[in-house]
């Protein structure tokens, strides 16, 4: 097992694209670290650099304390599942999974035993003699996973390994992978663009945007104390609401509305007197209240346990859509007016997007 330490890592491709800029990150021994960010932010590039498949333009990469910048992939003791994995079409499931062990010249009996273990773990035992062409997309993806985990390397690198699975199988495989990683204790870097996957799987989550690391924290910390507007909007479903407001006395002005701020945050608002800033409010942190501001409901999504309301705040001058999550038992229809008030769970962001104000 091994920790991974990235210091001042930069990647510039031959065409001049800077895919990663001055990235510092430390993945602890045995940690499950998730790299998340929108398409093109540099996730696969980073993973491929750790694997040794992409040259490092600048900075230091260490695995288990050893500088590996110049080492060949096979000298790094890692196993990787690629975003676009490929199975050998002429080999059976068992042969595909056992391939890395045959390469390593392991005795046949030992290979058979390990392949059987992995197949059982990934629920592939019934398909062990089939060829990839005769499997579903999800089964093929699990074979690719199996091929990676059949060895016990120092590090697993997984690039969107669940992207081809349907929602149910994805959920199931997600928790299987978390269990598996906990059991094996192998340091893992897992790439996804799906924030739900990131939040549910990672011990810590590193959020990337345009090749720049924004924040690397526990899921709880990312949700409660996002360092900037980007992280705040990226983590959480539905996304955080952002409302441009001006501090005035102990309240905030938003277009024609004056919004009451809970007492615990009034000092903070007084401190910002006259300043315009962005209020960040998660949909689950707005409340229906008789004393609240009246807003028209322009959309309703009934999800069963909860209902998502879309409301309009402001007037024709500057209307903002606000999303509120309420209990599924509430009967609210489109076109109605509801009254909404702020709770204490507010985030403040300066004009440049950086978090200001109190931490939770
Ligand atoms: N071989 C290459 N040559 C030039 N630019 C590249 C190369 N590979 C990737 N890029 C660019 O580098 C940036 C990062 O790409 P990367 O594949 O790491 O993104 P990603 O975060 O994995 O995205 P996705 O979620 O779509 O897989 C992108 O702007 C991409 O166009
Ligand atoms: Mg990618």
CSV table of C-alpha atoms and ligand atoms in Angstrom, one decimal:
chain,number,residue,atom,x,y,z
A,1,UNK,CA,0.0,0.0,0.0
A,2,UNK,CA,1.1,3.6,-0.5
A,3,UNK,CA,0.2,7.2,-0.3
A,4,UNK,CA,0.3,9.5,-3.3
A,5,UNK,CA,1.8,12.9,-3.1
A,6,UNK,CA,1.4,15.5,-5.9
A,7,UNK,CA,3.4,18.7,-5.6
A,8,UNK,CA,3.0,21.6,-7.9
A,9,UNK,CA,1.9,19.3,-10.7
A,10,UNK,CA,1.3,20.9,-14.1
A,11,UNK,CA,0.3,19.4,-17.4
A,12,UNK,CA,0.6,21.2,-20.7
A,13,UNK,CA,-0.3,19.2,-23.8
A,14,UNK,CA,1.7,19.6,-27.1
A,15,UNK,CA,-1.1,21.7,-28.5
A,16,UNK,CA,-0.6,24.3,-25.7
A,17,UNK,CA,-3.7,23.3,-23.6
A,18,UNK,CA,-2.9,23.5,-19.9
A,19,UNK,CA,-5.0,20.7,-18.5
A,20,UNK,CA,-3.7,21.0,-15.0
A,21,UNK,CA,-2.1,24.0,-13.2
A,22,UNK,CA,0.1,23.8,-10.1
A,23,UNK,CA,-1.8,21.1,-8.4
A,24,UNK,CA,-1.0,20.1,-4.8
A,25,UNK,CA,-2.8,17.0,-3.4
A,26,UNK,CA,-1.9,14.3,-0.9
A,27,UNK,CA,-3.8,11.0,-1.0
A,28,UNK,CA,-3.3,9.1,2.2
A,29,UNK,CA,-2.4,5.4,2.5
A,30,UNK,CA,-5.6,3.4,2.2
A,31,UNK,CA,-7.7,6.4,1.4
A,32,UNK,CA,-10.6,6.5,-1.1
A,33,UNK,CA,-10.2,9.8,-2.8
A,34,UNK,CA,-12.7,11.0,-5.4
A,35,UNK,CA,-11.8,13.5,-8.1
A,36,UNK,CA,-14.8,15.3,-9.4
A,37,UNK,CA,-15.5,18.2,-11.8
A,38,UNK,CA,-17.2,19.0,-15.1
A,39,UNK,CA,-16.2,17.5,-18.4
A,40,UNK,CA,-12.8,18.7,-19.6
A,41,UNK,CA,-11.5,19.9,-16.1
A,42,UNK,CA,-8.5,17.5,-16.2
A,43,UNK,CA,-9.6,14.5,-14.2
A,44,UNK,CA,-8.5,11.8,-16.7
A,45,UNK,CA,-5.3,13.7,-17.3
A,46,UNK,CA,-4.4,13.6,-13.6
A,47,UNK,CA,-5.3,9.9,-13.3
A,48,UNK,CA,-3.2,9.1,-16.4
A,49,UNK,CA,-0.3,11.0,-15.0
A,50,UNK,CA,-0.4,9.1,-11.8
A,51,UNK,CA,-0.6,5.9,-13.9
A,52,UNK,CA,2.5,6.9,-15.9
A,53,UNK,CA,0.6,7.1,-19.2
A,54,UNK,CA,0.9,10.8,-19.6
A,55,UNK,CA,4.1,12.7,-19.2
A,56,UNK,CA,4.3,15.2,-16.3
A,57,UNK,CA,5.1,18.7,-17.5
A,58,UNK,CA,6.1,20.1,-14.1
A,59,UNK,CA,6.1,19.2,-10.4
A,60,UNK,CA,6.7,16.1,-8.4
A,61,UNK,CA,4.7,12.9,-8.2
A,62,UNK,CA,5.5,10.4,-5.4
A,63,UNK,CA,3.9,7.1,-4.7
A,64,UNK,CA,4.8,5.5,-1.3
A,65,UNK,CA,7.5,8.2,-0.8
A,66,UNK,CA,9.3,7.3,-4.1
A,67,UNK,CA,9.6,9.9,-6.9
A,68,UNK,CA,8.0,8.2,-9.9
A,69,UNK,CA,7.9,11.0,-12.5
A,70,UNK,CA,10.2,9.1,-14.8
A,71,UNK,CA,9.0,5.6,-14.0
A,72,UNK,CA,7.3,3.4,-16.6
A,73,UNK,CA,3.6,2.4,-15.7
A,74,UNK,CA,4.6,-1.2,-14.9
A,75,UNK,CA,7.1,0.0,-12.4
A,76,UNK,CA,4.5,1.9,-10.4
A,77,UNK,CA,2.5,-1.0,-9.1
A,78,UNK,CA,-0.9,0.5,-10.0
A,79,UNK,CA,-4.0,-1.0,-11.6
A,80,UNK,CA,-6.3,1.2,-13.6
A,81,UNK,CA,-9.8,1.0,-15.1
A,82,UNK,CA,-10.0,3.3,-18.0
A,83,UNK,CA,-13.0,5.6,-18.9
A,84,UNK,CA,-13.2,3.7,-22.2
A,85,UNK,CA,-12.2,0.2,-21.1
A,86,UNK,CA,-11.6,-2.5,-23.6
A,87,UNK,CA,-12.0,-6.2,-23.0
A,88,UNK,CA,-10.3,-8.8,-25.1
A,89,UNK,CA,-13.2,-10.0,-27.3
A,90,UNK,CA,-11.7,-13.5,-28.0
A,91,UNK,CA,-11.2,-14.3,-24.3
A,92,UNK,CA,-13.8,-15.5,-21.8
A,93,UNK,CA,-14.7,-13.5,-18.7
A,94,UNK,CA,-12.4,-15.7,-16.7
A,95,UNK,CA,-9.5,-15.2,-19.1
A,96,UNK,CA,-10.1,-11.4,-19.3
A,97,UNK,CA,-10.0,-11.2,-15.5
A,98,UNK,CA,-7.0,-13.4,-15.2
A,99,UNK,CA,-5.0,-11.7,-17.9
A,100,UNK,CA,-2.8,-9.5,-15.6
A,101,UNK,CA,-2.0,-12.6,-13.5
A,102,UNK,CA,-0.9,-14.6,-16.6
A,103,UNK,CA,1.3,-11.6,-17.6
A,104,UNK,CA,2.9,-11.8,-14.1
A,105,UNK,CA,3.5,-15.6,-14.7
A,106,UNK,CA,1.4,-16.6,-11.7
A,107,UNK,CA,0.8,-20.4,-11.4
A,108,UNK,CA,-2.4,-21.5,-13.1
A,109,UNK,CA,-4.0,-22.9,-9.9
A,110,UNK,CA,-3.5,-19.6,-8.1
A,111,UNK,CA,-4.9,-17.7,-11.1
A,112,UNK,CA,-8.0,-19.9,-11.1
A,113,UNK,CA,-8.6,-19.3,-7.4
A,114,UNK,CA,-8.2,-15.6,-7.6
A,115,UNK,CA,-10.4,-15.2,-10.7
A,116,UNK,CA,-13.1,-17.3,-9.0
A,117,UNK,CA,-12.9,-15.0,-5.9
A,118,UNK,CA,-13.1,-11.8,-7.9
A,119,UNK,CA,-15.9,-13.2,-10.1
A,120,UNK,CA,-17.9,-14.0,-7.0
A,121,UNK,CA,-17.3,-10.6,-5.5
A,122,UNK,CA,-18.5,-8.8,-8.7
A,123,UNK,CA,-21.4,-11.3,-9.2
A,124,UNK,CA,-19.9,-12.5,-12.4
A,125,UNK,CA,-19.7,-16.3,-11.6
A,126,UNK,CA,-22.6,-17.3,-13.8
A,127,UNK,CA,-20.9,-15.6,-16.8
A,128,UNK,CA,-17.4,-16.8,-16.3
A,129,UNK,CA,-17.2,-18.8,-19.5
A,130,UNK,CA,-18.9,-16.2,-21.8
A,131,UNK,CA,-17.2,-13.8,-24.1
A,132,UNK,CA,-17.7,-10.1,-23.8
A,133,UNK,CA,-19.9,-9.9,-26.9
A,134,UNK,CA,-22.5,-12.0,-25.0
A,135,UNK,CA,-22.7,-9.8,-21.9
A,136,UNK,CA,-24.6,-6.6,-21.0
A,137,UNK,CA,-22.8,-3.3,-20.7
A,138,UNK,CA,-22.9,-3.4,-17.0
A,139,UNK,CA,-21.5,-7.0,-16.9
A,140,UNK,CA,-18.7,-5.9,-19.2
A,141,UNK,CA,-17.9,-3.0,-17.0
A,142,UNK,CA,-17.6,-5.3,-14.0
A,143,UNK,CA,-15.3,-7.6,-15.9
A,144,UNK,CA,-13.1,-4.5,-16.5
A,145,UNK,CA,-13.2,-3.8,-12.8
A,146,UNK,CA,-12.4,-7.4,-12.1
A,147,UNK,CA,-9.3,-7.3,-14.3
A,148,UNK,CA,-8.1,-4.3,-12.2
A,149,UNK,CA,-8.8,-5.7,-8.8
A,150,UNK,CA,-7.6,-9.3,-9.4
A,151,UNK,CA,-4.0,-8.1,-8.6
A,152,UNK,CA,-3.4,-6.4,-5.3
A,153,UNK,CA,-1.4,-3.4,-6.3
A,154,UNK,CA,-0.4,-0.4,-4.2
A,155,UNK,CA,-2.9,1.9,-5.9
A,156,UNK,CA,-6.2,1.6,-7.8
A,157,UNK,CA,-7.0,4.3,-10.4
A,158,UNK,CA,-10.6,4.2,-11.6
A,159,UNK,CA,-11.9,6.5,-14.3
A,160,UNK,CA,-15.7,6.7,-14.3
A,161,UNK,CA,-16.0,2.9,-13.9
A,162,UNK,CA,-19.8,3.0,-13.4
A,163,UNK,CA,-20.7,5.2,-16.3
A,164,UNK,CA,-22.2,2.5,-18.4
A,165,UNK,CA,-24.5,1.1,-15.7
A,166,UNK,CA,-28.2,1.8,-15.3
A,167,UNK,CA,-29.3,3.7,-12.3
A,168,UNK,CA,-30.1,0.7,-10.1
A,169,UNK,CA,-27.0,-1.3,-10.9
A,170,UNK,CA,-25.0,1.8,-10.4
A,171,UNK,CA,-26.3,2.3,-6.9
A,172,UNK,CA,-25.7,-1.3,-6.1
A,173,UNK,CA,-22.2,-1.4,-7.6
A,174,UNK,CA,-21.3,1.9,-5.9
A,175,UNK,CA,-21.9,0.4,-2.4
A,176,UNK,CA,-20.1,-2.8,-3.4
A,177,UNK,CA,-17.1,-0.8,-4.4
A,178,UNK,CA,-17.1,1.1,-1.2
A,179,UNK,CA,-17.2,-2.1,0.8
A,180,UNK,CA,-14.5,-3.7,-1.4
A,181,UNK,CA,-12.2,-0.8,-1.0
A,182,UNK,CA,-12.7,-0.7,2.8
A,183,UNK,CA,-12.0,-4.4,2.9
A,184,UNK,CA,-8.9,-4.3,0.7
A,185,UNK,CA,-7.6,-1.0,2.1
A,186,UNK,CA,-5.9,-0.2,-1.2
A,187,UNK,CA,-5.3,3.5,-1.8
A,188,UNK,CA,-7.8,4.5,-4.5
A,189,UNK,CA,-8.3,7.5,-6.7
A,190,UNK,CA,-11.7,7.5,-8.3
A,191,UNK,CA,-12.8,9.8,-11.1
A,192,UNK,CA,-16.4,10.9,-11.7
A,193,UNK,CA,-18.3,13.9,-13.0
A,194,UNK,CA,-21.2,12.9,-10.8
A,195,UNK,CA,-21.3,14.7,-7.5
A,196,UNK,CA,-23.7,12.2,-5.9
A,197,UNK,CA,-21.2,9.4,-6.6
A,198,UNK,CA,-18.4,11.6,-5.3
A,199,UNK,CA,-20.2,12.5,-2.1
A,200,UNK,CA,-21.4,8.9,-1.3
A,201,UNK,CA,-18.1,7.1,-2.1
A,202,UNK,CA,-15.2,9.4,-1.2
A,203,UNK,CA,-13.5,9.6,2.2
A,204,UNK,CA,-12.4,13.0,0.7
A,205,UNK,CA,-13.5,14.6,-2.5
A,206,UNK,CA,-11.2,16.8,-4.6
A,207,UNK,CA,-13.1,19.3,-6.8
A,208,UNK,CA,-11.4,20.4,-10.0
A,209,UNK,CA,-12.4,23.2,-12.3
A,210,UNK,CA,-10.5,24.2,-15.5
A,211,UNK,CA,-7.4,22.3,-14.3
A,212,UNK,CA,-7.3,24.0,-10.9
A,213,UNK,CA,-8.0,22.3,-7.6
A,214,UNK,CA,-10.8,24.2,-5.9
A,215,UNK,CA,-11.1,22.3,-2.6
A,216,UNK,CA,-10.3,18.9,-1.2
A,217,UNK,CA,-12.3,18.0,1.9
A,218,UNK,CA,-14.7,15.4,3.4
A,219,UNK,CA,-18.2,15.3,1.8
A,220,UNK,CA,-19.6,16.9,4.9
A,221,UNK,CA,-17.2,19.8,4.8
A,222,UNK,CA,-17.8,20.4,1.1
A,223,UNK,CA,-21.5,20.6,1.7
A,224,UNK,CA,-21.3,22.8,4.7
A,225,UNK,CA,-18.3,25.0,4.0
A,226,UNK,CA,-17.7,25.3,0.3
A,227,UNK,CA,-14.7,27.6,-0.3
A,228,UNK,CA,-16.3,29.3,-3.3
A,229,UNK,CA,-19.4,29.7,-5.4
A,230,UNK,CA,-18.3,27.0,-7.9
A,231,UNK,CA,-17.9,24.3,-5.3
A,232,UNK,CA,-21.1,25.4,-3.6
A,233,UNK,CA,-23.1,25.1,-6.8
A,234,UNK,CA,-21.4,21.9,-7.9
A,235,UNK,CA,-22.1,19.9,-4.7
A,236,UNK,CA,-25.7,19.3,-3.8
A,237,UNK,CA,-28.9,18.4,-5.7
A,238,UNK,CA,-30.8,20.4,-6.7
A,239,UNK,CA,-28.0,23.0,-6.8
A,240,UNK,CA,-27.6,25.8,-4.3
A,241,UNK,CA,-29.6,29.0,-5.0
A,242,UNK,CA,-27.6,32.1,-5.6
A,243,UNK,CA,-29.3,35.5,-5.0
A,244,UNK,CA,-27.6,38.8,-5.4
A,245,UNK,CA,-28.4,41.0,-2.5
A,246,UNK,CA,-27.4,44.2,-0.7
A,247,UNK,CA,-27.0,44.5,3.0
A,248,UNK,CA,-29.2,47.1,4.6
A,249,UNK,CA,-29.5,47.3,8.3
A,250,UNK,CA,-30.2,43.9,9.7
A,251,UNK,CA,-31.9,42.8,6.5
A,252,UNK,CA,-31.0,42.2,2.8
A,253,UNK,CA,-32.5,43.8,-0.2
A,254,UNK,CA,-33.2,41.8,-3.3
A,255,UNK,CA,-34.9,43.9,-6.0
A,256,UNK,CA,-38.3,44.9,-4.5
A,257,UNK,CA,-38.1,42.4,-1.6
A,258,UNK,CA,-36.6,43.0,1.8
A,259,UNK,CA,-35.7,39.6,3.3
A,260,UNK,CA,-35.5,39.0,7.0
A,261,UNK,CA,-32.2,37.4,8.2
A,262,UNK,CA,-32.4,35.1,11.3
A,263,UNK,CA,-31.0,36.8,14.4
A,264,UNK,CA,-27.9,34.7,14.6
A,265,UNK,CA,-26.7,36.2,11.3
A,266,UNK,CA,-27.8,39.8,11.7
A,267,UNK,CA,-24.4,40.9,13.0
A,268,UNK,CA,-22.8,39.5,9.9
A,269,UNK,CA,-25.2,41.5,7.7
A,270,UNK,CA,-24.6,44.7,9.7
A,271,UNK,CA,-20.9,44.2,9.1
A,272,UNK,CA,-21.5,44.1,5.3
A,273,UNK,CA,-23.7,47.3,5.4
A,274,UNK,CA,-24.2,48.7,1.9
A,275,UNK,CA,-22.2,45.9,0.2
A,276,UNK,CA,-23.6,43.8,-2.6
A,277,UNK,CA,-22.8,40.2,-2.4
A,278,UNK,CA,-24.3,36.8,-3.2
A,279,UNK,CA,-26.4,34.8,-0.8
A,280,UNK,CA,-26.1,31.1,-1.3
A,281,UNK,CA,-29.1,29.0,0.0
A,282,UNK,CA,-29.5,25.3,-0.5
A,283,UNK,CA,-33.1,24.3,-1.6
A,284,UNK,CA,-33.5,22.3,1.7
A,285,UNK,CA,-32.6,25.4,3.8
A,286,UNK,CA,-35.6,27.5,2.8
A,287,UNK,CA,-38.7,27.2,4.8
A,288,UNK,CA,-42.4,27.7,4.2
A,289,UNK,CA,-43.7,30.2,6.7
A,290,UNK,CA,-46.7,32.5,7.1
A,291,UNK,CA,-44.3,35.3,8.0
A,292,UNK,CA,-42.2,34.8,4.8
A,293,UNK,CA,-42.1,36.6,1.5
A,294,UNK,CA,-44.9,35.7,-0.9
A,295,UNK,CA,-43.6,34.1,-4.1
A,296,UNK,CA,-45.4,32.5,-7.1
A,297,UNK,CA,-44.9,28.8,-7.8
A,298,UNK,CA,-43.9,28.4,-11.4
A,299,UNK,CA,-43.0,24.7,-11.3
A,300,UNK,CA,-43.6,21.7,-9.1
A,301,UNK,CA,-41.8,18.3,-9.2
A,302,UNK,CA,-43.3,15.6,-7.1
A,303,UNK,CA,-40.6,13.1,-6.2
A,304,UNK,CA,-42.5,11.2,-3.6
A,305,UNK,CA,-40.7,11.8,-0.3
A,306,UNK,CA,-40.1,15.3,-1.3
A,307,UNK,CA,-41.3,18.0,-3.6
A,308,UNK,CA,-39.2,20.5,-5.5
A,309,UNK,CA,-40.8,23.9,-6.0
A,310,UNK,CA,-39.6,26.5,-8.5
A,311,UNK,CA,-40.4,30.0,-7.4
A,312,UNK,CA,-39.7,33.5,-8.8
A,313,UNK,CA,-38.1,36.1,-6.7
A,314,UNK,CA,-37.9,39.7,-7.9
A,315,UNK,CA,-39.8,41.5,-10.6
A,316,UNK,CA,-39.3,42.1,-14.4
A,317,UNK,CA,-36.2,44.2,-13.5
A,318,UNK,CA,-34.3,41.3,-12.0
A,319,UNK,CA,-36.1,38.0,-11.5
A,320,UNK,CA,-34.2,35.1,-10.0
A,321,UNK,CA,-35.6,31.6,-10.0
A,322,UNK,CA,-35.4,29.9,-6.6
A,323,UNK,CA,-35.6,26.2,-6.0
A,324,UNK,CA,-37.1,25.0,-2.7
A,325,UNK,CA,-37.3,21.5,-1.4
A,326,UNK,CA,-40.3,20.8,0.8
A,327,UNK,CA,-41.8,17.7,2.4
A,328,UNK,CA,-43.6,15.4,-0.1
A,329,UNK,CA,-46.8,15.5,2.0
A,330,UNK,CA,-47.3,19.2,1.2
A,331,UNK,CA,-50.0,19.8,-1.5
A,332,UNK,CA,-48.8,22.7,-3.5
A,333,UNK,CA,-49.7,23.3,-7.2
A,334,UNK,CA,-48.2,25.4,-9.9
A,335,UNK,CA,-49.7,29.0,-10.0
A,336,UNK,CA,-50.2,29.1,-6.2
A,337,UNK,CA,-48.4,31.7,-4.0
A,338,UNK,CA,-46.3,30.4,-1.1
A,339,UNK,CA,-44.5,32.3,1.6
A,340,UNK,CA,-40.8,31.5,2.1
A,341,UNK,CA,-38.4,32.6,4.8
A,342,UNK,CA,-34.6,32.3,5.2
A,343,UNK,CA,-33.1,29.9,7.8
A,344,UNK,CA,-29.7,30.3,9.5
A,345,UNK,CA,-28.1,28.1,6.9
A,346,UNK,CA,-26.9,30.8,4.6
A,347,UNK,CA,-23.6,31.1,2.7
A,348,UNK,CA,-22.2,34.4,1.7
A,349,UNK,CA,-20.0,34.9,-1.4
A,350,UNK,CA,-18.1,38.0,-2.5
A,351,UNK,CA,-18.3,39.3,-6.1
A,352,UNK,CA,-15.3,37.1,-7.1
A,353,UNK,CA,-17.1,34.0,-5.8
A,354,UNK,CA,-14.9,33.5,-2.7
A,355,UNK,CA,-16.7,32.5,0.5
A,356,UNK,CA,-17.0,35.3,3.0
A,357,UNK,CA,-18.8,35.2,6.4
A,358,UNK,CA,-19.2,32.5,8.9
A,359,UNK,CA,-18.4,28.8,8.7
A,360,UNK,CA,-21.0,26.3,9.8
B,1,LIG,N1,-4.0,14.3,-25.8
B,1,LIG,C1,-4.5,15.6,-25.7
B,1,LIG,N2,-4.0,16.6,-26.4
B,1,LIG,C2,-4.4,17.9,-26.2
B,1,LIG,N3,-5.4,18.2,-25.3
B,1,LIG,C3,-5.9,17.2,-24.5
B,1,LIG,C4,-5.5,15.9,-24.7
B,1,LIG,N4,-6.2,15.1,-23.8
B,1,LIG,C5,-7.0,15.9,-23.2
B,1,LIG,N5,-6.9,17.2,-23.6
B,1,LIG,C6,-7.5,18.4,-23.1
B,1,LIG,O1,-7.2,18.6,-21.7
B,1,LIG,C7,-8.3,19.0,-20.9
B,1,LIG,C8,-8.6,18.0,-19.8
B,1,LIG,O2,-9.0,16.7,-20.4
B,1,LIG,P1,-9.4,15.5,-19.5
B,1,LIG,O3,-9.6,14.3,-20.5
B,1,LIG,O4,-8.4,15.3,-18.5
B,1,LIG,O5,-10.8,15.9,-18.9
B,1,LIG,P2,-11.8,15.2,-18.0
B,1,LIG,O6,-11.9,16.0,-16.8
B,1,LIG,O7,-11.4,13.8,-17.8
B,1,LIG,O8,-13.2,15.2,-18.8
B,1,LIG,P3,-14.4,14.2,-19.0
B,1,LIG,O9,-15.2,14.2,-17.8
B,1,LIG,O10,-15.1,14.7,-20.2
B,1,LIG,O11,-13.7,12.8,-19.2
B,1,LIG,C9,-9.4,19.2,-21.9
B,1,LIG,O12,-9.5,20.5,-22.3
B,1,LIG,C10,-9.0,18.3,-23.1
B,1,LIG,O13,-9.6,18.8,-24.3
B,2,LIG,MG1,-12.2,11.9,-18.5
